[in-house]
Amino acid sequence: MLIFKNVQVIGETEIFRAEVAVKNGKITEIAERIDAPATAEVIDGNGQYLSPGFIDLHVHGGGGYSAMGGKDAVVNMCEAHAKYGTTSILPTTLAAPIAQLKTAIDGIRAAQSATDKVHILGVHLEGPFLSPKMCGAQSPENILVPAEHDYADLLSYWDGIKIVGAAPETDGGLALGKAIRAHGAVASVAHSTADYDMAQTAFQNGYSDVTHLYNACTSCHKVGVFRHAGTVEAALCNDKVTTQVIADLRHQPAGVLKLIYKCKGADKMYLITDGLEYAAMDIHEGEEFTQENGMSVVYEDGVMLLSDRSCLAGSVATCDKLVRNMYKTVGVPLADCVKMASLTPARVVGADTHVGKIAVGYDADLLLFDDNITLSAVFVAGHRITPKP
């Protein structure tokens, strides 16, 4: 049994003083004072925050390993992110041939039972049904047209498919959105050229989420002398739509992050790393790498770029950094920052019955950190993990 004392508990909407008891991996009591049995381990938080563990729903790799690399690679990438406070994770694939995606799914499914240091919630398929005009760091030759391929076979391959990113404007893209939703997964507008009207149509045809808002999607732009709204504005105006946001201060500046938060709030905006293999590890300015999909990338100024420096190629962020940026730089209240990295993503994939908040009966996925979001302890189902210093 664990009992946390002298902590500031981060709740759904407020931060409060309390003590928290944990037994058999679950939170069993939250009270102003808990009498500790002689056999209990008492953890003195020294006034630090006690937070629910972070949940990353969009992450391609970490620690030098890829979500596409098989069971051991998936375990290693997920455990690397756990050291930065990510206690639940959705390994995310890159656009690839369907047979290769099935192999990647096999590895992720096998990894679920191969680690107790992080919860692997399923898989996020980012593609392959994307727009070639918005491919970004996705490999163009691996982008497929929905109407020309048996996506039903892919969707039925595993009930652990939780999110599928797709471009609704492609041939068969709207039907794909309905199929994803019927499967029980979240259809997310991703790497898409959809304008405002098409995006709103997508939201009526199964899509309920937008992948890394402002990145690889349209926003207000000029056609001739007139301005046209895009997917960004459609998402900001639609109160039912959730939005993934890479809050690394490279994909969007603080002012844009503040705008998204103002429009969507902590219940519809959630934080993702979009981390590549090189997240959650030490890398150096100017280092070049080759992604699992063969795309060459370079690390510059805190972010990954395509090697020709033509566009962003994913982040090297970790969840603690995202929360720190939103709190310290953007100025969002800490309880909301944590909610966007825990309960809101849990709700998106239907995992909020057991993870995402500090409540009796929930998994004891807990973090201790100071006001600078510097982690001093990470617990997954009550088991302690040493955080990355």
CSV table of C-alpha atoms in Angstrom, one decimal:
chain,number,residue,atom,x,y,z
A,1,MET,CA,0.0,0.0,0.0
A,2,LEU,CA,1.2,3.5,-0.9
A,3,ILE,CA,0.0,6.7,0.8
A,4,PHE,CA,0.9,10.1,-0.7
A,5,LYS,CA,1.1,12.9,1.8
A,6,ASN,CA,1.9,16.6,1.6
A,7,VAL,CA,0.9,16.9,-2.0
A,8,GLN,CA,-1.2,19.2,-4.1
A,9,VAL,CA,-3.6,17.0,-6.0
A,10,ILE,CA,-4.4,18.1,-9.6
A,11,GLY,CA,-8.1,17.5,-10.1
A,12,GLU,CA,-10.3,17.9,-13.2
A,13,THR,CA,-10.9,21.6,-12.6
A,14,GLU,CA,-9.0,22.6,-9.5
A,15,ILE,CA,-5.9,21.9,-7.4
A,16,PHE,CA,-6.4,20.9,-3.7
A,17,ARG,CA,-4.6,19.6,-0.7
A,18,ALA,CA,-5.3,15.9,0.1
A,19,GLU,CA,-3.7,12.6,0.8
A,20,VAL,CA,-4.1,9.7,-1.7
A,21,ALA,CA,-4.0,6.0,-0.9
A,22,VAL,CA,-3.0,3.3,-3.5
A,23,LYS,CA,-3.5,-0.5,-3.2
A,24,ASN,CA,-3.0,-3.2,-5.8
A,25,GLY,CA,-2.4,-0.7,-8.5
A,26,LYS,CA,-5.6,1.3,-7.9
A,27,ILE,CA,-6.4,4.5,-6.1
A,28,THR,CA,-8.4,3.5,-3.0
A,29,GLU,CA,-8.9,6.7,-1.1
A,30,ILE,CA,-8.6,10.5,-1.4
A,31,ALA,CA,-9.1,12.4,1.9
A,32,GLU,CA,-7.8,15.3,3.9
A,33,ARG,CA,-6.1,12.8,6.1
A,34,ILE,CA,-5.5,9.1,5.8
A,35,ASP,CA,-4.2,7.0,8.7
A,36,ALA,CA,-1.3,4.9,7.4
A,37,PRO,CA,-1.1,1.3,8.4
A,38,ALA,CA,2.2,0.1,9.7
A,39,THR,CA,2.8,-1.8,6.5
A,40,ALA,CA,2.1,1.1,4.2
A,41,GLU,CA,4.8,3.0,2.3
A,42,VAL,CA,4.3,6.7,3.0
A,43,ILE,CA,5.6,9.1,0.3
A,44,ASP,CA,6.1,12.7,1.4
A,45,GLY,CA,5.5,14.9,-1.7
A,46,ASN,CA,7.2,17.9,0.0
A,47,GLY,CA,4.4,20.1,-1.3
A,48,GLN,CA,4.8,19.0,-4.9
A,49,TYR,CA,1.9,18.4,-7.3
A,50,LEU,CA,0.4,15.0,-7.6
A,51,SER,CA,-0.9,14.6,-11.1
A,52,PRO,CA,-2.5,11.9,-13.2
A,53,GLY,CA,-0.1,10.3,-15.6
A,54,PHE,CA,0.1,11.8,-19.1
A,55,ILE,CA,-1.6,10.2,-22.1
A,56,ASP,CA,-0.1,10.5,-25.6
A,57,LEU,CA,-2.4,9.5,-28.4
A,58,HIS,CA,-0.1,10.4,-31.3
A,59,VAL,CA,3.5,9.3,-31.1
A,60,HIS,CA,5.6,7.5,-33.7
A,61,GLY,CA,8.6,6.5,-31.6
A,62,GLY,CA,11.0,7.4,-28.9
A,63,GLY,CA,14.3,6.4,-27.3
A,64,GLY,CA,15.6,5.5,-30.8
A,65,TYR,CA,12.8,3.1,-31.5
A,66,SER,CA,9.8,3.2,-33.9
A,67,ALA,CA,6.2,2.1,-33.5
A,68,MET,CA,6.7,0.3,-36.8
A,69,GLY,CA,9.7,-1.8,-35.6
A,70,GLY,CA,8.1,-4.8,-33.9
A,71,LYS,CA,7.3,-5.9,-30.4
A,72,ASP,CA,10.6,-5.1,-28.7
A,73,ALA,CA,11.0,-1.7,-30.4
A,74,VAL,CA,7.4,-0.8,-29.3
A,75,VAL,CA,8.2,-1.7,-25.7
A,76,ASN,CA,11.4,0.3,-25.8
A,77,MET,CA,9.8,3.4,-27.3
A,78,CYS,CA,6.9,3.3,-24.9
A,79,GLU,CA,9.1,2.8,-21.8
A,80,ALA,CA,11.3,5.7,-23.0
A,81,HIS,CA,8.3,8.0,-22.9
A,82,ALA,CA,7.2,6.7,-19.5
A,83,LYS,CA,10.4,8.2,-18.0
A,84,TYR,CA,9.0,11.6,-19.0
A,85,GLY,CA,5.6,11.0,-17.4
A,86,THR,CA,3.6,9.3,-20.2
A,87,THR,CA,1.8,6.4,-18.5
A,88,SER,CA,-0.6,5.6,-21.3
A,89,ILE,CA,0.3,5.7,-24.9
A,90,LEU,CA,-1.0,5.0,-28.4
A,91,PRO,CA,1.8,4.0,-30.7
A,92,THR,CA,1.2,5.6,-34.1
A,93,THR,CA,2.1,4.2,-37.5
A,94,LEU,CA,3.3,5.9,-40.6
A,95,ALA,CA,1.7,5.6,-44.0
A,96,ALA,CA,2.7,2.2,-45.4
A,97,PRO,CA,1.4,-0.7,-47.5
A,98,ILE,CA,-1.5,-2.4,-45.8
A,99,ALA,CA,0.5,-5.6,-45.3
A,100,GLN,CA,3.2,-3.7,-43.5
A,101,LEU,CA,0.6,-1.9,-41.3
A,102,LYS,CA,-0.7,-5.3,-40.3
A,103,THR,CA,2.8,-6.4,-39.3
A,104,ALA,CA,3.2,-3.2,-37.3
A,105,ILE,CA,-0.2,-3.8,-35.6
A,106,ASP,CA,1.0,-7.3,-34.7
A,107,GLY,CA,4.1,-5.8,-33.0
A,108,ILE,CA,2.0,-3.3,-31.0
A,109,ARG,CA,-0.5,-5.9,-30.0
A,110,ALA,CA,2.3,-8.2,-28.7
A,111,ALA,CA,3.9,-5.3,-26.9
A,112,GLN,CA,0.8,-4.7,-24.8
A,113,SER,CA,1.4,-7.7,-22.6
A,114,ALA,CA,5.2,-7.4,-22.7
A,115,THR,CA,5.6,-4.4,-20.4
A,116,ASP,CA,4.2,-3.3,-17.1
A,117,LYS,CA,5.9,0.1,-17.2
A,118,VAL,CA,3.3,1.8,-19.4
A,119,HIS,CA,-0.2,1.2,-20.6
A,120,ILE,CA,-0.3,0.6,-24.4
A,121,LEU,CA,-3.9,1.5,-25.3
A,122,GLY,CA,-3.9,0.2,-28.9
A,123,VAL,CA,-2.8,1.7,-32.1
A,124,HIS,CA,-3.2,5.0,-34.0
A,125,LEU,CA,-3.1,4.6,-37.8
A,126,GLU,CA,-1.9,7.9,-39.3
A,127,GLY,CA,-2.7,7.0,-42.9
A,128,PRO,CA,-2.2,5.5,-45.4
A,129,PHE,CA,-5.4,7.3,-46.7
A,130,LEU,CA,-3.9,10.8,-46.8
A,131,SER,CA,-3.6,13.6,-49.3
A,132,PRO,CA,-0.4,13.5,-51.4
A,133,LYS,CA,-0.6,17.3,-51.5
A,134,MET,CA,-0.3,17.4,-47.7
A,135,CYS,CA,2.1,14.5,-47.1
A,136,GLY,CA,4.6,16.4,-45.0
A,137,ALA,CA,7.1,13.8,-43.7
A,138,GLN,CA,4.8,10.9,-44.8
A,139,SER,CA,6.3,8.9,-47.7
A,140,PRO,CA,4.3,9.9,-50.8
A,141,GLU,CA,4.6,6.5,-52.4
A,142,ASN,CA,2.8,4.9,-49.4
A,143,ILE,CA,-0.2,7.1,-49.6
A,144,LEU,CA,-3.3,5.2,-50.8
A,145,VAL,CA,-6.7,6.2,-52.2
A,146,PRO,CA,-9.6,4.8,-50.0
A,147,ALA,CA,-11.9,3.9,-52.9
A,148,GLU,CA,-9.1,1.7,-54.5
A,149,HIS,CA,-8.3,-0.4,-51.4
A,150,ASP,CA,-10.0,-2.7,-49.0
A,151,TYR,CA,-9.9,-0.5,-45.9
A,152,ALA,CA,-12.6,-2.6,-44.2
A,153,ASP,CA,-10.1,-5.5,-44.0
A,154,LEU,CA,-7.5,-3.3,-42.4
A,155,LEU,CA,-10.1,-1.8,-39.9
A,156,SER,CA,-11.3,-5.3,-38.9
A,157,TYR,CA,-7.7,-6.6,-38.3
A,158,TRP,CA,-7.7,-5.6,-34.6
A,159,ASP,CA,-10.2,-4.0,-32.3
A,160,GLY,CA,-7.3,-2.2,-30.8
A,161,ILE,CA,-7.3,0.3,-33.6
A,162,LYS,CA,-8.4,3.5,-31.7
A,163,ILE,CA,-7.7,6.4,-34.1
A,164,VAL,CA,-7.4,6.5,-37.9
A,165,GLY,CA,-6.1,9.7,-39.5
A,166,ALA,CA,-7.4,10.2,-43.1
A,167,ALA,CA,-8.1,12.9,-45.7
A,168,PRO,CA,-11.9,13.1,-46.2
A,169,GLU,CA,-11.7,14.9,-49.6
A,170,THR,CA,-10.0,11.9,-51.2
A,171,ASP,CA,-12.0,9.5,-53.4
A,172,GLY,CA,-13.9,7.4,-50.8
A,173,GLY,CA,-12.7,9.5,-47.9
A,174,LEU,CA,-16.2,10.3,-46.5
A,175,ALA,CA,-17.2,6.6,-46.7
A,176,LEU,CA,-14.0,5.8,-44.9
A,177,GLY,CA,-14.9,8.2,-42.1
A,178,LYS,CA,-18.2,6.4,-41.6
A,179,ALA,CA,-16.5,3.0,-41.6
A,180,ILE,CA,-13.9,4.1,-39.0
A,181,ARG,CA,-16.6,5.3,-36.7
A,182,ALA,CA,-18.6,2.1,-37.3
A,183,HIS,CA,-15.5,0.2,-36.3
A,184,GLY,CA,-15.6,2.0,-33.0
A,185,ALA,CA,-12.5,4.1,-33.7
A,186,VAL,CA,-12.0,7.9,-33.9
A,187,ALA,CA,-11.8,9.2,-37.5
A,188,SER,CA,-9.4,12.2,-37.5
A,189,VAL,CA,-9.0,14.6,-40.4
A,190,ALA,CA,-5.3,14.3,-41.2
A,191,HIS,CA,-2.8,15.5,-43.8
A,192,SER,CA,-5.8,16.9,-45.7
A,193,THR,CA,-6.5,19.7,-48.3
A,194,ALA,CA,-10.2,19.9,-47.1
A,195,ASP,CA,-11.6,23.4,-47.1
A,196,TYR,CA,-14.1,24.7,-44.5
A,197,ASP,CA,-17.1,23.2,-46.2
A,198,MET,CA,-15.5,19.8,-46.8
A,199,ALA,CA,-14.3,19.6,-43.3
A,200,GLN,CA,-17.8,20.4,-41.9
A,201,THR,CA,-19.2,17.7,-44.3
A,202,ALA,CA,-16.5,15.3,-42.9
A,203,PHE,CA,-17.7,16.1,-39.3
A,204,GLN,CA,-21.2,14.9,-40.5
A,205,ASN,CA,-19.7,11.7,-41.9
A,206,GLY,CA,-17.9,10.0,-39.1
A,207,TYR,CA,-15.0,12.4,-38.5
A,208,SER,CA,-14.8,13.9,-35.0
A,209,ASP,CA,-11.2,14.9,-34.6
A,210,VAL,CA,-8.4,16.9,-36.4
A,211,THR,CA,-4.8,15.7,-36.4
A,212,HIS,CA,-2.1,18.2,-35.3
A,213,LEU,CA,-4.2,21.3,-35.9
A,214,TYR,CA,-2.6,23.9,-38.1
A,215,ASN,CA,-0.1,21.3,-39.4
A,216,ALA,CA,-0.7,19.4,-42.6
A,217,CYS,CA,-4.2,20.9,-42.9
A,218,THR,CA,-5.7,24.0,-44.5
A,219,SER,CA,-6.4,27.3,-42.7
A,220,CYS,CA,-7.6,30.7,-43.9
A,221,HIS,CA,-6.0,31.4,-47.3
A,222,LYS,CA,-6.5,33.5,-50.4
A,223,VAL,CA,-7.9,32.3,-53.7
A,224,GLY,CA,-7.6,35.1,-56.1
A,225,VAL,CA,-8.6,38.3,-54.2
A,226,PHE,CA,-10.9,36.5,-51.7
A,227,ARG,CA,-10.1,34.6,-48.5
A,228,HIS,CA,-11.4,31.1,-47.8
A,229,ALA,CA,-11.6,29.3,-44.5
A,230,GLY,CA,-10.1,25.9,-44.1
A,231,THR,CA,-10.1,22.8,-41.8
A,232,VAL,CA,-8.6,24.8,-39.0
A,233,GLU,CA,-11.5,27.3,-38.9
A,234,ALA,CA,-14.0,24.4,-39.3
A,235,ALA,CA,-12.6,22.7,-36.2
A,236,LEU,CA,-12.4,25.9,-34.1
A,237,CYS,CA,-16.0,26.7,-34.9
A,238,ASN,CA,-17.4,23.2,-34.3
A,239,ASP,CA,-17.9,22.6,-30.6
A,240,LYS,CA,-18.2,18.8,-31.0
A,241,VAL,CA,-14.8,18.4,-32.7
A,242,THR,CA,-11.6,17.5,-30.7
A,243,THR,CA,-8.2,18.8,-31.8
A,244,GLN,CA,-4.8,17.3,-31.4
A,245,VAL,CA,-2.1,20.0,-30.8
A,246,ILE,CA,1.7,19.7,-30.8
A,247,ALA,CA,2.5,22.2,-28.1
A,248,ASP,CA,6.3,22.1,-28.6
A,249,LEU,CA,6.4,25.9,-29.4
A,250,ARG,CA,7.8,25.0,-32.8
A,251,HIS,CA,4.8,23.6,-34.7
A,252,GLN,CA,2.7,26.6,-33.4
A,253,PRO,CA,3.9,29.7,-31.5
A,254,ALA,CA,2.4,30.6,-28.1
A,255,GLY,CA,-0.2,33.0,-29.6
A,256,VAL,CA,-1.7,30.2,-31.8
A,257,LEU,CA,-1.8,27.8,-28.9
A,258,LYS,CA,-3.6,30.4,-26.8
A,259,LEU,CA,-6.1,30.9,-29.7
A,260,ILE,CA,-6.8,27.1,-29.9
A,261,TYR,CA,-7.3,26.9,-26.1
A,262,LYS,CA,-9.6,30.0,-26.2
A,263,CYS,CA,-11.8,28.4,-28.9
A,264,LYS,CA,-11.7,24.7,-27.8
A,265,GLY,CA,-11.0,24.7,-24.1
A,266,ALA,CA,-9.4,21.9,-22.1
A,267,ASP,CA,-12.2,19.5,-23.0
A,268,LYS,CA,-11.7,19.6,-26.8
A,269,MET,CA,-8.0,20.4,-27.1
A,270,TYR,CA,-5.5,17.7,-26.2
A,271,LEU,CA,-1.8,17.6,-26.3
A,272,ILE,CA,0.2,15.2,-28.5
A,273,THR,CA,4.0,14.9,-29.0
A,274,ASP,CA,3.9,13.5,-32.6
A,275,GLY,CA,7.3,12.3,-31.4
A,276,LEU,CA,9.6,10.4,-33.8
A,277,GLU,CA,12.1,7.8,-32.9
A,278,TYR,CA,14.4,10.6,-31.7
A,279,ALA,CA,12.0,11.8,-29.0
A,280,ALA,CA,12.7,10.9,-25.4
A,281,MET,CA,16.4,10.7,-26.0
A,282,ASP,CA,19.5,12.9,-26.1
A,283,ILE,CA,20.1,14.3,-29.6
A,284,HIS,CA,22.4,17.1,-30.9
A,285,GLU,CA,21.9,20.0,-33.2
A,286,GLY,CA,22.4,19.1,-36.8
A,287,GLU,CA,22.1,15.3,-36.4
A,288,GLU,CA,20.6,13.6,-39.4
A,289,PHE,CA,18.5,10.5,-39.3
A,290,THR,CA,16.4,8.2,-41.6
A,291,GLN,CA,12.9,7.5,-40.5
A,292,GLU,CA,11.4,4.0,-40.7
A,293,ASN,CA,9.6,5.1,-43.9
A,294,GLY,CA,12.9,6.1,-45.6
A,295,MET,CA,12.4,9.8,-45.2
A,296,SER,CA,15.6,11.7,-44.3
A,297,VAL,CA,15.2,14.2,-41.4
A,298,VAL,CA,17.5,16.6,-39.5
A,299,TYR,CA,17.3,18.0,-36.0
A,300,GLU,CA,17.5,21.8,-35.9
A,301,ASP,CA,16.3,24.4,-33.4
A,302,GLY,CA,14.3,21.9,-31.2
A,303,VAL,CA,12.4,20.2,-34.0
A,304,MET,CA,12.8,17.7,-36.8
A,305,LEU,CA,12.8,19.0,-40.4
A,306,LEU,CA,13.0,17.2,-43.7
A,307,SER,CA,16.6,17.1,-44.7
A,308,ASP,CA,16.0,19.7,-47.4
A,309,ARG,CA,14.5,22.0,-44.7
A,310,SER,CA,11.3,22.3,-46.7
A,311,CYS,CA,8.9,21.5,-43.8
A,312,LEU,CA,8.6,20.2,-40.3
A,313,ALA,CA,8.9,16.5,-40.0
A,314,GLY,CA,7.6,15.7,-36.5
A,315,SER,CA,8.7,16.6,-33.1
A,316,VAL,CA,11.1,15.3,-30.4
A,317,ALA,CA,8.9,16.5,-27.6
A,318,THR,CA,7.8,14.6,-24.5
A,319,CYS,CA,4.6,15.1,-22.7
A,320,ASP,CA,6.1,16.9,-19.7
A,321,LYS,CA,7.5,19.5,-22.1
A,322,LEU,CA,4.1,20.1,-23.6
A,323,VAL,CA,2.5,20.7,-20.3
A,324,ARG,CA,5.3,22.9,-19.2
A,325,ASN,CA,5.0,25.0,-22.4
A,326,MET,CA,1.2,25.4,-22.0
A,327,TYR,CA,1.6,26.4,-18.3
A,328,LYS,CA,4.7,28.5,-18.3
A,329,THR,CA,4.7,30.1,-21.7
A,330,VAL,CA,1.1,30.1,-22.9
A,331,GLY,CA,-0.2,30.9,-19.4
A,332,VAL,CA,-3.0,28.3,-19.2
A,333,PRO,CA,-4.1,27.2,-15.7
A,334,LEU,CA,-2.2,24.1,-14.6
A,335,ALA,CA,-5.3,22.0,-14.0
A,336,ASP,CA,-6.3,22.6,-17.6
A,337,CYS,CA,-2.8,21.9,-18.9
A,338,VAL,CA,-2.8,18.6,-17.1
A,339,LYS,CA,-6.3,17.8,-18.3
A,340,MET,CA,-5.3,18.3,-21.9
A,341,ALA,CA,-2.6,15.7,-21.4
A,342,SER,CA,-4.6,13.2,-19.4
A,343,LEU,CA,-8.4,13.1,-19.0
A,344,THR,CA,-9.2,14.7,-22.4
A,345,PRO,CA,-7.2,12.2,-24.5
A,346,ALA,CA,-8.5,9.4,-22.3
A,347,ARG,CA,-12.0,10.5,-23.2
A,348,VAL,CA,-11.2,10.6,-26.9
A,349,VAL,CA,-10.4,6.9,-27.0
A,350,GLY,CA,-12.8,5.8,-24.3
A,351,ALA,CA,-10.2,5.0,-21.7
A,352,ASP,CA,-11.5,7.5,-19.2
A,353,THR,CA,-13.2,4.8,-17.1
A,354,HIS,CA,-9.9,3.8,-15.6
A,355,VAL,CA,-7.2,6.3,-16.6
A,356,GLY,CA,-6.8,10.0,-16.9
A,357,LYS,CA,-7.7,11.4,-13.5
A,358,ILE,CA,-7.0,11.0,-9.8
A,359,ALA,CA,-10.2,9.3,-8.6
A,360,VAL,CA,-11.1,6.2,-6.4
A,361,GLY,CA,-11.1,3.1,-8.5
A,362,TYR,CA,-8.8,4.5,-11.2
A,363,ASP,CA,-5.4,3.1,-12.1
A,364,ALA,CA,-2.7,4.6,-9.9
A,365,ASP,CA,-0.9,6.3,-12.8
A,366,LEU,CA,0.6,9.2,-10.9
A,367,LEU,CA,3.3,11.8,-11.2
A,368,LEU,CA,5.0,14.0,-8.7
A,369,PHE,CA,6.5,17.3,-10.1
A,370,ASP,CA,7.3,20.8,-9.1
A,371,ASP,CA,6.0,24.1,-10.4
A,372,ASN,CA,8.4,23.9,-13.4
A,373,ILE,CA,6.9,20.4,-14.3
A,374,THR,CA,10.2,18.8,-13.3
A,375,LEU,CA,9.3,15.2,-12.6
A,376,SER,CA,10.6,13.6,-9.3
A,377,ALA,CA,8.5,10.4,-9.5
A,378,VAL,CA,6.4,8.4,-12.0
A,379,PHE,CA,4.1,5.6,-11.0
A,380,VAL,CA,2.3,3.2,-13.4
A,381,ALA,CA,-0.4,1.2,-11.7
A,382,GLY,CA,1.3,2.0,-8.4
A,383,HIS,CA,4.8,0.7,-9.6
A,384,ARG,CA,7.5,3.3,-9.4
A,385,ILE,CA,9.6,4.3,-12.5
A,386,THR,CA,12.7,6.4,-12.3
A,387,PRO,CA,12.1,9.6,-14.4
A,388,LYS,CA,14.6,10.9,-16.8
A,389,PRO,CA,16.7,13.6,-15.0
